[in-house]
Coordinates of C-alpha atoms in Angstrom, one line a residue:
Chain A
D1 CA 0.0 0.0 0.0
A2 CA 1.2 3.5 -0.8
G3 CA 2.2 5.6 2.1
V4 CA 2.2 9.4 2.4
I5 CA 3.7 10.8 -0.7
Q6 CA 5.5 14.1 -0.7
S7 CA 7.0 16.1 -3.5
P8 CA 9.5 17.3 -4.3
R9 CA 12.1 15.3 -2.2
H10 CA 14.6 18.2 -2.5
E11 CA 14.1 21.8 -3.4
V12 CA 16.8 24.4 -3.8
T13 CA 15.8 27.9 -4.6
E14 CA 16.9 31.5 -4.2
M15 CA 15.4 33.7 -1.5
G16 CA 12.4 35.7 -2.6
Q17 CA 11.1 32.9 -4.7
E18 CA 7.8 31.1 -4.1
V19 CA 8.0 27.5 -2.9
T20 CA 5.2 24.9 -3.0
L21 CA 5.4 21.6 -1.2
R22 CA 2.9 18.9 -2.0
C23 CA 1.5 16.0 -0.1
K24 CA -0.8 13.1 -0.9
P25 CA -2.1 11.4 2.3
I26 CA -2.9 7.7 2.7
S27 CA -6.2 6.9 1.1
G28 CA -8.9 6.8 3.7
H29 CA -7.0 9.0 6.2
N30 CA -9.0 12.2 7.1
S31 CA -6.4 14.1 9.2
L32 CA -3.3 15.7 7.7
F33 CA -0.4 17.4 9.4
W34 CA 2.4 19.6 8.2
Y35 CA 5.6 19.6 10.3
R36 CA 9.0 21.4 10.0
Q37 CA 12.1 19.7 11.4
T38 CA 15.1 21.8 12.5
M39 CA 18.0 21.0 14.8
M40 CA 17.0 23.7 17.3
R41 CA 13.3 23.0 17.6
G42 CA 12.9 19.4 16.5
L43 CA 9.6 18.5 14.8
E44 CA 7.2 21.5 14.9
L45 CA 3.6 21.2 14.0
L46 CA 2.8 24.0 11.5
I47 CA -0.9 23.3 10.7
Y48 CA -3.3 20.4 10.6
F49 CA -6.5 19.6 8.9
N50 CA -9.4 17.3 9.8
N51 CA -11.7 16.4 6.9
N52 CA -10.0 19.0 4.7
V53 CA -10.7 21.8 7.2
P54 CA -7.9 23.6 8.9
I55 CA -8.1 23.1 12.6
D56 CA -5.0 24.7 14.1
D57 CA -2.6 26.9 12.2
S58 CA -1.0 28.5 15.2
G59 CA 2.3 26.9 14.3
M60 CA 2.6 28.7 11.0
P61 CA 5.5 31.0 11.6
E62 CA 4.5 33.9 9.5
D63 CA 2.0 35.2 6.9
R64 CA 4.5 34.1 4.3
F65 CA 3.4 30.5 5.0
S66 CA 0.0 29.2 3.8
A67 CA -1.5 25.7 3.5
K68 CA -4.5 24.4 1.6
M69 CA -6.3 21.1 1.4
P70 CA -8.7 21.3 -1.6
N71 CA -9.7 17.7 -1.3
A72 CA -9.1 14.6 0.7
S73 CA -6.2 13.4 -1.4
F74 CA -4.0 16.5 -1.8
S75 CA -2.5 19.3 0.3
T76 CA 0.0 22.1 -0.4
L77 CA 2.2 24.2 1.8
K78 CA 3.4 27.4 0.2
I79 CA 6.1 29.8 1.2
Q80 CA 6.0 33.2 -0.5
P81 CA 8.5 34.9 -0.4
S82 CA 11.0 32.4 0.8
E83 CA 13.9 33.3 3.1
P84 CA 17.1 31.4 4.1
R85 CA 15.8 30.7 7.6
D86 CA 13.0 28.7 6.0
S87 CA 15.6 26.0 5.1
A88 CA 14.5 22.8 6.9
V89 CA 13.0 19.4 6.2
Y90 CA 9.2 19.6 5.9
F91 CA 7.1 16.6 6.7
C92 CA 3.5 15.7 5.9
A93 CA 1.7 13.1 8.0
S94 CA -1.8 11.6 7.9
S95 CA -4.0 9.6 10.3
V96 CA -7.5 8.4 10.8
L97 CA -9.7 10.4 13.1
G98 CA -10.7 8.1 15.9
G99 CA -8.0 5.7 15.0
P100 CA -5.1 4.6 17.2
R101 CA -4.3 7.7 19.3
G102 CA -1.3 9.7 18.1
T103 CA -0.4 7.2 15.4
Q104 CA 0.5 9.3 12.4
H105 CA 2.0 8.1 9.2
F106 CA 4.7 10.3 7.8
G107 CA 6.0 10.9 4.3
D108 CA 9.7 11.0 3.7
G109 CA 9.9 14.7 3.7
T110 CA 11.0 17.6 1.5
R111 CA 14.4 19.0 2.2
L112 CA 14.2 22.7 1.4
S113 CA 17.2 24.9 0.9
I114 CA 16.8 28.6 0.4
L115 CA 20.0 30.3 -0.8
Chain B
D1 CA 8.3 27.4 24.1
Q2 CA 9.3 23.7 23.9
Q3 CA 6.7 21.7 25.9
V4 CA 8.5 18.4 25.2
K5 CA 12.2 18.3 25.8
Q6 CA 14.9 15.8 25.0
N7 CA 18.0 17.1 26.6
S8 CA 20.4 14.6 25.2
P9 CA 21.1 15.2 21.5
S10 CA 23.0 12.0 21.1
L11 CA 23.7 8.7 22.8
S12 CA 26.2 5.9 22.0
V13 CA 25.7 2.3 23.3
Q14 CA 27.5 -1.0 22.7
E15 CA 25.5 -3.7 21.0
G16 CA 23.7 -5.9 23.5
R17 CA 23.7 -3.3 26.2
I18 CA 20.7 -1.2 27.3
S19 CA 19.8 2.1 25.7
I20 CA 17.9 4.6 27.8
L21 CA 16.5 7.7 26.1
N22 CA 14.9 10.4 28.3
C23 CA 12.2 12.9 27.7
D24 CA 10.7 15.6 29.9
Y25 CA 7.5 17.6 29.5
T26 CA 6.0 20.7 31.0
N27 CA 2.3 20.6 30.2
S28 CA 0.3 18.9 32.9
M29 CA -2.5 18.4 30.4
F30 CA -0.6 15.9 28.4
D31 CA -2.1 12.5 29.0
Y32 CA -0.7 10.3 26.2
F33 CA 2.9 9.9 25.1
L34 CA 4.6 8.3 22.2
W35 CA 8.0 7.5 20.8
Y36 CA 8.8 7.7 17.1
K37 CA 11.9 6.4 15.4
K38 CA 13.5 8.1 12.3
Y39 CA 16.1 6.8 9.9
P40 CA 18.0 9.1 7.6
A41 CA 16.1 10.3 4.6
E42 CA 12.8 8.8 5.9
G43 CA 9.9 10.1 7.9
P44 CA 9.4 9.2 11.5
T45 CA 7.6 5.9 12.3
F46 CA 5.5 5.1 15.4
L47 CA 7.4 2.9 17.9
I48 CA 5.5 2.6 21.2
S49 CA 3.1 4.6 23.3
I50 CA 1.8 4.9 26.9
S51 CA -1.3 6.4 28.5
S52 CA -1.0 8.5 31.6
I53 CA -3.1 5.9 33.5
K54 CA -0.1 3.5 33.2
D55 CA 3.5 3.8 34.3
K56 CA 5.0 1.2 32.0
N57 CA 4.3 -0.3 28.6
E58 CA 6.4 -3.0 27.0
D59 CA 6.6 -4.2 23.5
G60 CA 9.4 -6.7 22.8
R61 CA 12.8 -5.1 23.4
F62 CA 11.2 -1.7 23.9
T63 CA 9.7 -0.5 27.2
V64 CA 8.5 3.0 28.0
F65 CA 8.3 4.2 31.6
L66 CA 6.2 7.2 32.7
N67 CA 6.7 9.2 35.9
K68 CA 3.9 11.7 36.0
S69 CA 4.9 13.4 39.2
A70 CA 8.3 14.2 37.6
K71 CA 6.8 14.8 34.2
H72 CA 9.4 12.4 32.8
L73 CA 9.3 9.4 30.5
S74 CA 12.0 7.2 29.2
L75 CA 12.5 4.6 26.5
H76 CA 14.5 1.5 27.3
I77 CA 15.8 -0.7 24.5
V78 CA 17.2 -4.1 25.6
P79 CA 19.3 -5.5 24.1
S80 CA 20.3 -2.8 21.8
Q81 CA 21.1 -3.8 18.2
P82 CA 22.9 -1.9 15.4
G83 CA 19.6 -1.6 13.5
D84 CA 18.3 0.5 16.4
S85 CA 20.6 3.3 15.4
A86 CA 18.3 6.2 14.5
V87 CA 16.9 9.4 15.8
Y88 CA 14.2 8.9 18.5
F89 CA 11.5 11.5 19.0
C90 CA 9.3 11.8 22.1
A91 CA 5.8 13.1 21.5
A92 CA 2.8 14.0 23.7
S93 CA -0.9 14.7 23.3
A94 CA -3.4 16.4 25.5
G95 CA -7.0 15.1 25.6
S96 CA -8.5 12.1 23.9
G97 CA -10.2 14.4 21.4
A98 CA -7.0 15.9 20.2
N99 CA -5.1 14.3 17.4
N100 CA -2.2 16.8 17.2
L101 CA 1.2 15.9 18.8
F102 CA 3.9 17.9 20.4
F103 CA 7.4 16.6 19.6
G104 CA 10.7 16.9 21.2
T105 CA 14.0 17.7 19.5
G106 CA 15.1 14.1 19.2
T107 CA 18.0 12.0 20.4
R108 CA 20.3 10.3 17.9
L109 CA 21.1 6.8 19.1
T110 CA 24.2 5.0 17.8
V111 CA 24.6 1.3 18.6
I112 CA 28.2 0.3 18.2
P113 CA 28.7 -3.3 17.0

């Protein structure tokens, strides 16, 4: 069975450019999470959706960050304009509402480098 | 502010010995705790969990201990194997209706053959 699919795996771009990260959750999963991993802060939750509706976006660092989930099988995380401090690994995870508590399935991440 | 803390960035252990990874939390509303394991270039995967109504949960070589009064939990791996070398993240959740997690910064475990 396909797991959570993230694209691209790596992204290198210059500061000021728009960056779009993509995620396809596991089919049948109805919760989706976006995380950012850094050495200093570990895994930070940026935003999560239940049934395609954003529930908590308090982790989104600035207005430069936005996330959408237009349907149950696709989500995007956009950074515009990007800055060097946005460089990190971004993970998407999905789970089943009411399923085993706390058990989230992660994609392999997008390593983002802003020059 | 970090509500889940893993103060040891790294740990090295000889194969066959016990590995003990520690985690502290500050939010008294946390009532469910998990450990995730992460290999390089992969996403974290769920390893083991514990509810606040218990103080110990065991799954094969992995045991998680919870000390609520100290707001501390630990993961014991016995015996440690080279394949256990990975980054281990502690995570916590508050309330059965919540499905979001608060993660620590991770501890890199190296098991030396």
